[in-house]
mmCIF file of N, CA and C in Angstrom:
data_model
loop_
_atom_site.group_PDB
_atom_site.id
_atom_site.type_symbol
_atom_site.label_atom_id
_atom_site.label_comp_id
_atom_site.label_asym_id
_atom_site.label_seq_id
_atom_site.Cartn_x
_atom_site.Cartn_y
_atom_site.Cartn_z
ATOM 1 N N MET A 1 0.808 -1.199 0.000
ATOM 2 C CA MET A 1 0.000 0.000 0.000
ATOM 3 C C MET A 1 0.847 1.257 0.000
ATOM 4 N N ALA A 2 1.961 1.180 0.753
ATOM 5 C CA ALA A 2 2.820 2.360 0.828
ATOM 6 C C ALA A 2 3.389 2.672 -0.544
ATOM 7 N N LEU A 3 3.699 1.634 -1.307
ATOM 8 C CA LEU A 3 4.233 1.846 -2.651
ATOM 9 C C LEU A 3 3.189 2.474 -3.553
ATOM 10 N N ALA A 4 1.953 2.087 -3.375
ATOM 11 C CA ALA A 4 0.886 2.635 -4.204
ATOM 12 C C ALA A 4 0.688 4.106 -3.899
ATOM 13 N N ARG A 5 0.851 4.492 -2.636
ATOM 14 C CA ARG A 5 0.676 5.905 -2.274
ATOM 15 C C ARG A 5 1.789 6.774 -2.854
ATOM 16 N N GLU A 6 2.976 6.227 -3.043
ATOM 17 C CA GLU A 6 4.102 7.019 -3.552
ATOM 18 C C GLU A 6 4.144 7.040 -5.074
ATOM 19 N N ASP A 7 3.168 6.486 -5.722
ATOM 20 C CA ASP A 7 3.052 6.465 -7.190
ATOM 21 C C ASP A 7 4.238 5.767 -7.858
ATOM 22 N N ILE A 8 4.554 4.599 -7.408
ATOM 23 C CA ILE A 8 5.625 3.808 -8.031
ATOM 24 C C ILE A 8 5.003 2.989 -9.144
ATOM 25 N N ASN A 9 5.602 3.079 -10.289
ATOM 26 C CA ASN A 9 5.095 2.372 -11.470
ATOM 27 C C ASN A 9 5.825 1.038 -11.601
ATOM 28 N N PHE A 10 5.091 -0.032 -11.348
ATOM 29 C CA PHE A 10 5.703 -1.368 -11.404
ATOM 30 C C PHE A 10 6.120 -1.746 -12.821
ATOM 31 N N ASP A 11 5.424 -1.231 -13.812
ATOM 32 C CA ASP A 11 5.796 -1.540 -15.195
ATOM 33 C C ASP A 11 7.172 -0.960 -15.540
ATOM 34 N N SER A 12 7.437 0.265 -15.090
ATOM 35 C CA SER A 12 8.746 0.858 -15.391
ATOM 36 C C SER A 12 9.847 0.134 -14.641
ATOM 37 N N ILE A 13 9.558 -0.315 -13.404
ATOM 38 C CA ILE A 13 10.554 -1.096 -12.654
ATOM 39 C C ILE A 13 10.850 -2.408 -13.388
ATOM 40 N N LYS A 14 9.815 -3.032 -13.882
ATOM 41 C CA LYS A 14 9.980 -4.295 -14.606
ATOM 42 C C LYS A 14 10.795 -4.062 -15.873
ATOM 43 N N ARG A 15 10.484 -2.965 -16.595
ATOM 44 C CA ARG A 15 11.227 -2.661 -17.816
ATOM 45 C C ARG A 15 12.693 -2.384 -17.496
ATOM 46 N N GLU A 16 12.953 -1.664 -16.436
ATOM 47 C CA GLU A 16 14.329 -1.354 -16.048
ATOM 48 C C GLU A 16 15.093 -2.621 -15.674
ATOM 49 N N SER A 17 14.428 -3.511 -14.950
ATOM 50 C CA SER A 17 15.090 -4.767 -14.591
ATOM 51 C C SER A 17 15.305 -5.637 -15.820
ATOM 52 N N ASP A 18 14.358 -5.617 -16.750
ATOM 53 C CA ASP A 18 14.538 -6.351 -18.001
ATOM 54 C C ASP A 18 15.716 -5.793 -18.785
ATOM 55 N N VAL A 19 15.825 -4.464 -18.819
ATOM 56 C CA VAL A 19 16.939 -3.831 -19.522
ATOM 57 C C VAL A 19 18.261 -4.209 -18.854
ATOM 58 N N GLU A 20 18.301 -4.198 -17.535
ATOM 59 C CA GLU A 20 19.526 -4.586 -16.812
ATOM 60 C C GLU A 20 19.897 -6.027 -17.119
ATOM 61 N N MET A 21 18.905 -6.918 -17.150
ATOM 62 C CA MET A 21 19.187 -8.327 -17.474
ATOM 63 C C MET A 21 19.701 -8.458 -18.898
ATOM 64 N N LEU A 22 19.089 -7.690 -19.810
ATOM 65 C CA LEU A 22 19.559 -7.731 -21.194
ATOM 66 C C LEU A 22 20.999 -7.236 -21.292
ATOM 67 N N VAL A 23 21.309 -6.168 -20.579
ATOM 68 C CA VAL A 23 22.673 -5.641 -20.601
ATOM 69 C C VAL A 23 23.648 -6.674 -20.037
ATOM 70 N N LYS A 24 23.270 -7.317 -18.934
ATOM 71 C CA LYS A 24 24.136 -8.357 -18.353
ATOM 72 C C LYS A 24 24.327 -9.505 -19.332
ATOM 73 N N ASN A 25 23.241 -9.932 -19.970
ATOM 74 C CA ASN A 25 23.339 -11.020 -20.951
ATOM 75 C C ASN A 25 24.198 -10.616 -22.137
ATOM 76 N N MET A 26 24.051 -9.375 -22.581
ATOM 77 C CA MET A 26 24.873 -8.891 -23.692
ATOM 78 C C MET A 26 26.347 -8.888 -23.298
ATOM 79 N N MET A 27 26.653 -8.447 -22.084
ATOM 80 C CA MET A 27 28.048 -8.437 -21.628
ATOM 81 C C MET A 27 28.595 -9.852 -21.550
ATOM 82 N N GLN A 28 27.792 -10.779 -21.019
ATOM 83 C CA GLN A 28 28.241 -12.175 -20.952
ATOM 84 C C GLN A 28 28.452 -12.735 -22.354
ATOM 85 N N THR A 29 27.533 -12.397 -23.254
ATOM 86 C CA THR A 29 27.665 -12.873 -24.633
ATOM 87 C C THR A 29 28.916 -12.291 -25.275
ATOM 88 N N ASN A 30 29.167 -11.013 -25.068
ATOM 89 C CA ASN A 30 30.382 -10.394 -25.623
ATOM 90 C C ASN A 30 31.639 -11.032 -25.050
ATOM 91 N N ASN A 31 31.635 -11.318 -23.749
ATOM 92 C CA ASN A 31 32.782 -11.989 -23.135
ATOM 93 C C ASN A 31 32.980 -13.377 -23.726
ATOM 94 N N MET A 32 31.874 -14.075 -23.935
ATOM 95 C CA MET A 32 31.965 -15.420 -24.495
ATOM 96 C C MET A 32 32.472 -15.363 -25.933
ATOM 97 N N ILE A 33 32.001 -14.378 -26.701
ATOM 98 C CA ILE A 33 32.465 -14.227 -28.081
ATOM 99 C C ILE A 33 33.965 -13.923 -28.098
ATOM 100 N N ALA A 34 34.411 -13.036 -27.211
ATOM 101 C CA ALA A 34 35.842 -12.716 -27.143
ATOM 102 C C ALA A 34 36.657 -13.950 -26.787
ATOM 103 N N HIS A 35 36.157 -14.744 -25.846
ATOM 104 C CA HIS A 35 36.860 -15.971 -25.451
ATOM 105 C C HIS A 35 36.921 -16.949 -26.624
ATOM 106 N N LEU A 36 35.813 -17.101 -27.339
ATOM 107 C CA LEU A 36 35.797 -18.015 -28.483
ATOM 108 C C LEU A 36 36.721 -17.529 -29.598
ATOM 109 N N LYS A 37 36.802 -16.205 -29.788
ATOM 110 C CA LYS A 37 37.736 -15.678 -30.786
ATOM 111 C C LYS A 37 39.179 -15.983 -30.392
ATOM 112 N N ASP A 38 39.484 -15.864 -29.098
ATOM 113 C CA ASP A 38 40.830 -16.207 -28.630
ATOM 114 C C ASP A 38 41.132 -17.680 -28.886
ATOM 115 N N GLU A 39 40.169 -18.534 -28.584
ATOM 116 C CA GLU A 39 40.369 -19.974 -28.822
ATOM 117 C C GLU A 39 40.536 -20.251 -30.304
ATOM 118 N N GLN A 40 39.741 -19.578 -31.130
ATOM 119 C CA GLN A 40 39.851 -19.757 -32.575
ATOM 120 C C GLN A 40 41.239 -19.340 -33.062
ATOM 121 N N PHE A 41 41.756 -18.243 -32.542
ATOM 122 C CA PHE A 41 43.095 -17.772 -32.904
ATOM 123 C C PHE A 41 44.150 -18.799 -32.498
ATOM 124 N N GLU A 42 44.020 -19.340 -31.295
ATOM 125 C CA GLU A 42 44.965 -20.365 -30.832
ATOM 126 C C GLU A 42 44.887 -21.612 -31.699
ATOM 127 N N ILE A 43 43.685 -22.002 -32.070
ATOM 128 C CA ILE A 43 43.519 -23.195 -32.916
ATOM 129 C C ILE A 43 44.145 -22.952 -34.288
ATOM 130 N N ARG A 44 43.953 -21.752 -34.838
ATOM 131 C CA ARG A 44 44.575 -21.444 -36.136
ATOM 132 C C ARG A 44 46.093 -21.514 -36.033
ATOM 133 N N ASN A 45 46.652 -20.976 -34.951
ATOM 134 C CA ASN A 45 48.103 -21.046 -34.771
ATOM 135 C C ASN A 45 48.572 -22.490 -34.652
ATOM 136 N N GLU A 46 47.819 -23.298 -33.932
ATOM 137 C CA GLU A 46 48.168 -24.716 -33.791
ATOM 138 C C GLU A 46 48.124 -25.417 -35.144
ATOM 139 N N ILE A 47 47.113 -25.106 -35.949
ATOM 140 C CA ILE A 47 47.013 -25.706 -37.284
ATOM 141 C C ILE A 47 48.201 -25.275 -38.142
ATOM 142 N N LYS A 48 48.592 -23.996 -38.065
ATOM 143 C CA LYS A 48 49.754 -23.522 -38.825
ATOM 144 C C LYS A 48 51.018 -24.256 -38.396
ATOM 145 N N ARG A 49 51.195 -24.435 -37.069
ATOM 146 C CA ARG A 49 52.382 -25.155 -36.583
ATOM 147 C C ARG A 49 52.381 -26.590 -37.078
ATOM 148 N N ARG A 50 51.217 -27.233 -37.032
ATOM 149 C CA ARG A 50 51.152 -28.615 -37.511
ATOM 150 C C ARG A 50 51.440 -28.702 -39.000
ATOM 151 N N ASP A 51 50.914 -27.747 -39.774
ATOM 152 C CA ASP A 51 51.194 -27.739 -41.209
ATOM 153 C C ASP A 51 52.684 -27.559 -41.477
ATOM 154 N N GLU A 52 53.332 -26.687 -40.706
ATOM 155 C CA GLU A 52 54.778 -26.501 -40.865
ATOM 156 C C GLU A 52 55.533 -27.775 -40.524
ATOM 157 N N ILE A 53 55.126 -28.437 -39.456
ATOM 158 C CA ILE A 53 55.781 -29.691 -39.060
ATOM 159 C C ILE A 53 55.595 -30.744 -40.141
ATOM 160 N N ILE A 54 54.381 -30.845 -40.675
ATOM 161 C CA ILE A 54 54.110 -31.823 -41.734
ATOM 162 C C ILE A 54 54.958 -31.516 -42.960
ATOM 163 N N SER A 55 55.062 -30.239 -43.310
ATOM 164 C CA SER A 55 55.878 -29.852 -44.466
ATOM 165 C C SER A 55 57.346 -30.224 -44.242
ATOM 166 N N LYS A 56 57.868 -29.948 -43.043
ATOM 167 C CA LYS A 56 59.253 -30.301 -42.741
ATOM 168 C C LYS A 56 59.463 -31.815 -42.794
ATOM 169 N N LEU A 57 58.503 -32.560 -42.274
ATOM 170 C CA LEU A 57 58.619 -34.019 -42.305
ATOM 171 C C LEU A 57 58.587 -34.547 -43.740
ATOM 172 N N LYS A 58 57.754 -33.949 -44.585
ATOM 173 C CA LYS A 58 57.720 -34.363 -45.988
ATOM 174 C C LYS A 58 59.058 -34.088 -46.659
ATOM 175 N N ASP A 59 59.628 -32.922 -46.370
ATOM 176 C CA ASP A 59 60.948 -32.595 -46.928
ATOM 177 C C ASP A 59 62.000 -33.586 -46.445
ATOM 178 N N ASP A 60 61.948 -33.919 -45.156
ATOM 179 C CA ASP A 60 62.906 -34.890 -44.614
ATOM 180 C C ASP A 60 62.732 -36.250 -45.273
ATOM 181 N N ILE A 61 61.499 -36.650 -45.503
ATOM 182 C CA ILE A 61 61.244 -37.940 -46.157
ATOM 183 C C ILE A 61 61.813 -37.944 -47.568
ATOM 184 N N GLN A 62 61.601 -36.835 -48.303
ATOM 185 C CA GLN A 62 62.152 -36.762 -49.653
ATOM 186 C C GLN A 62 63.681 -36.830 -49.642
ATOM 187 N N LEU A 63 64.294 -36.136 -48.692
ATOM 188 C CA LEU A 63 65.759 -36.196 -48.596
ATOM 189 C C LEU A 63 66.237 -37.604 -48.268
ATOM 190 N N LEU A 64 65.528 -38.255 -47.349
ATOM 191 C CA LEU A 64 65.915 -39.628 -46.995
ATOM 192 C C LEU A 64 65.742 -40.575 -48.175
ATOM 193 N N GLU A 65 64.668 -40.375 -48.959
ATOM 194 C CA GLU A 65 64.480 -41.225 -50.129
ATOM 195 C C GLU A 65 65.593 -41.008 -51.148
ATOM 196 N N LYS A 66 65.985 -39.733 -51.345
ATOM 197 C CA LYS A 66 67.096 -39.456 -52.265
ATOM 198 C C LYS A 66 68.387 -40.084 -51.745
ATOM 199 N N GLU A 67 68.614 -39.939 -50.435
ATOM 200 C CA GLU A 67 69.824 -40.520 -49.843
ATOM 201 C C GLU A 67 69.803 -42.043 -49.951
ATOM 202 N N LYS A 68 68.632 -42.623 -49.766
ATOM 203 C CA LYS A 68 68.511 -44.080 -49.874
ATOM 204 C C LYS A 68 68.828 -44.518 -51.297
ATOM 205 N N ARG A 69 68.291 -43.784 -52.286
ATOM 206 C CA ARG A 69 68.587 -44.118 -53.680
ATOM 207 C C ARG A 69 70.085 -43.999 -53.956
ATOM 208 N N TRP A 70 70.689 -42.907 -53.460
ATOM 209 C CA TRP A 70 72.116 -42.712 -53.675
ATOM 210 C C TRP A 70 72.905 -43.831 -53.013
ATOM 211 N N ASN A 71 72.515 -44.207 -51.774
ATOM 212 C CA ASN A 71 73.200 -45.292 -51.075
ATOM 213 C C ASN A 71 73.044 -46.606 -51.816
ATOM 214 N N MET A 72 71.851 -46.835 -52.385
ATOM 215 C CA MET A 72 71.651 -48.068 -53.149
ATOM 216 C C MET A 72 72.545 -48.076 -54.382
ATOM 217 N N LEU A 73 72.624 -46.931 -55.083
ATOM 218 C CA LEU A 73 73.513 -46.855 -56.255
ATOM 219 C C LEU A 73 74.964 -47.056 -55.857
ATOM 220 N N TRP A 74 75.366 -46.421 -54.765
ATOM 221 C CA TRP A 74 76.733 -46.563 -54.292
ATOM 222 C C TRP A 74 77.025 -48.005 -53.909
ATOM 223 N N ARG A 75 76.070 -48.649 -53.235
ATOM 224 C CA ARG A 75 76.269 -50.040 -52.833
ATOM 225 C C ARG A 75 76.346 -50.951 -54.055
ATOM 226 N N ASN A 76 75.476 -50.712 -55.041
ATOM 227 C CA ASN A 76 75.539 -51.514 -56.274
ATOM 228 C C ASN A 76 76.885 -51.332 -56.963
ATOM 229 N N ARG A 77 77.348 -50.084 -56.996
ATOM 230 C CA ARG A 77 78.656 -49.834 -57.619
ATOM 231 C C ARG A 77 79.761 -50.517 -56.829
ATOM 232 N N LEU A 78 79.670 -50.461 -55.501
ATOM 233 C CA LEU A 78 80.660 -51.112 -54.659
ATOM 234 C C LEU A 78 80.622 -52.627 -54.864
ATOM 235 N N ASP A 79 79.418 -53.201 -54.933
ATOM 236 C CA ASP A 79 79.308 -54.639 -55.192
ATOM 237 C C ASP A 79 79.929 -55.006 -56.540
ATOM 238 N N ASP A 80 79.679 -54.167 -57.553
ATOM 239 C CA ASP A 80 80.286 -54.414 -58.865
ATOM 240 C C ASP A 80 81.811 -54.372 -58.775
ATOM 241 N N ASN A 81 82.327 -53.393 -58.040
ATOM 242 C CA ASN A 81 83.779 -53.284 -57.887
ATOM 243 C C ASN A 81 84.347 -54.486 -57.146
ATOM 244 N N ILE A 82 83.637 -54.943 -56.122
ATOM 245 C CA ILE A 82 84.093 -56.119 -55.380
ATOM 246 C C ILE A 82 84.106 -57.338 -56.291
ATOM 247 N N ASP A 83 83.031 -57.497 -57.083
ATOM 248 C CA ASP A 83 82.981 -58.640 -58.013
ATOM 249 C C ASP A 83 84.136 -58.585 -59.016
ATOM 250 N N LYS A 84 84.389 -57.403 -59.558
ATOM 251 C CA LYS A 84 85.490 -57.261 -60.523
ATOM 252 C C LYS A 84 86.832 -57.544 -59.859
ATOM 253 N N THR A 85 87.000 -57.083 -58.633
ATOM 254 C CA THR A 85 88.247 -57.321 -57.907
ATOM 255 C C THR A 85 88.441 -58.811 -57.645
ATOM 256 N N GLN A 86 87.358 -59.495 -57.262
ATOM 257 C CA GLN A 86 87.462 -60.939 -57.014
ATOM 258 C C GLN A 86 87.832 -61.688 -58.288
ATOM 259 N N ILE A 87 87.231 -61.292 -59.404
ATOM 260 C CA ILE A 87 87.563 -61.943 -60.687
ATOM 261 C C ILE A 87 89.026 -61.670 -61.047
ATOM 262 N N PHE A 88 89.448 -60.418 -60.867
ATOM 263 C CA PHE A 88 90.836 -60.058 -61.164
ATOM 264 C C PHE A 88 91.804 -60.861 -60.300
ATOM 265 N N LEU A 89 91.509 -61.010 -58.989
ATOM 266 C CA LEU A 89 92.383 -61.778 -58.108
ATOM 267 C C LEU A 89 92.378 -63.261 -58.471
ATOM 268 N N ALA A 90 91.222 -63.775 -58.886
ATOM 269 C CA ALA A 90 91.165 -65.188 -59.304
ATOM 270 C C ALA A 90 92.031 -65.404 -60.537
ATOM 271 N N ILE A 91 91.976 -64.492 -61.479
ATOM 272 C CA ILE A 91 92.816 -64.608 -62.686
ATOM 273 C C ILE A 91 94.292 -64.528 -62.309
ATOM 274 N N LEU A 92 94.645 -63.573 -61.433
ATOM 275 C CA LEU A 92 96.046 -63.474 -60.987
ATOM 276 C C LEU A 92 96.490 -64.755 -60.281
ATOM 277 N N PHE A 93 95.615 -65.319 -59.479
ATOM 278 C CA PHE A 93 95.940 -66.566 -58.788
ATOM 279 C C PHE A 93 96.205 -67.685 -59.789
ATOM 280 N N LEU A 94 95.353 -67.786 -60.821
ATOM 281 C CA LEU A 94 95.574 -68.820 -61.850
ATOM 282 C C LEU A 94 96.876 -68.578 -62.611
ATOM 283 N N ILE A 95 97.158 -67.332 -62.936
ATOM 284 C CA ILE A 95 98.417 -67.016 -63.624
ATOM 285 C C ILE A 95 99.600 -67.386 -62.745
ATOM 286 N N ASN A 96 99.488 -67.091 -61.450
ATOM 287 C CA ASN A 96 100.547 -67.422 -60.510
ATOM 288 C C ASN A 96 100.750 -68.931 -60.451
ATOM 289 N N ILE A 97 99.657 -69.684 -60.438
ATOM 290 C CA ILE A 97 99.779 -71.153 -60.402
ATOM 291 C C ILE A 97 100.465 -71.646 -61.680
ATOM 292 N N PHE A 98 100.019 -71.150 -62.856
ATOM 293 C CA PHE A 98 100.643 -71.568 -64.113
ATOM 294 C C PHE A 98 102.123 -71.170 -64.151
ATOM 295 N N PHE A 99 102.412 -69.951 -63.712
ATOM 296 C CA PHE A 99 103.797 -69.478 -63.712
ATOM 297 C C PHE A 99 104.660 -70.372 -62.810
ATOM 298 N N THR A 100 104.132 -70.687 -61.609
ATOM 299 C CA THR A 100 104.873 -71.550 -60.689
ATOM 300 C C THR A 100 105.056 -72.937 -61.283
ATOM 301 N N TYR A 101 104.033 -73.463 -61.927
ATOM 302 C CA TYR A 101 104.103 -74.795 -62.520
ATOM 303 C C TYR A 101 105.160 -74.838 -63.616
ATOM 304 N N PHE A 102 105.144 -73.848 -64.519
ATOM 305 C CA PHE A 102 106.101 -73.839 -65.608
ATOM 306 C C PHE A 102 107.521 -73.537 -65.140
ATOM 307 N N MET A 103 107.669 -72.755 -64.083
ATOM 308 C CA MET A 103 108.982 -72.446 -63.563
ATOM 309 C C MET A 103 109.590 -73.671 -62.853
ATOM 310 N N SER A 104 108.747 -74.470 -62.262
ATOM 311 C CA SER A 104 109.262 -75.642 -61.580
ATOM 312 C C SER A 104 109.656 -76.722 -62.563
ATOM 313 N N ARG A 105 109.235 -76.724 -63.776
ATOM 314 C CA ARG A 105 109.594 -77.726 -64.783
ATOM 315 C C ARG A 105 110.866 -77.410 -65.369
#
């Protein structure tokens, strides 16, 4: 009754409280949007770092494949040289045997 005598308008109080709630909700929403933007920025940076790591790993794989090919070629060449050396030594051994045989006669 005392409020009615002082001419307090309950509708304006309700509107003011609604406006305050809307302002609070807007502030919370803005804070949440800012937080989500920060997370989005961090996620983008993480994706960039991962892409860089993947690119470096691909480059390393290509280098290793080239090195493997070079090592295979080098090993094949070395095997060929070993085979030729063994044949050469076998021929020298046979010549030595023939030379020794003929010298002993």
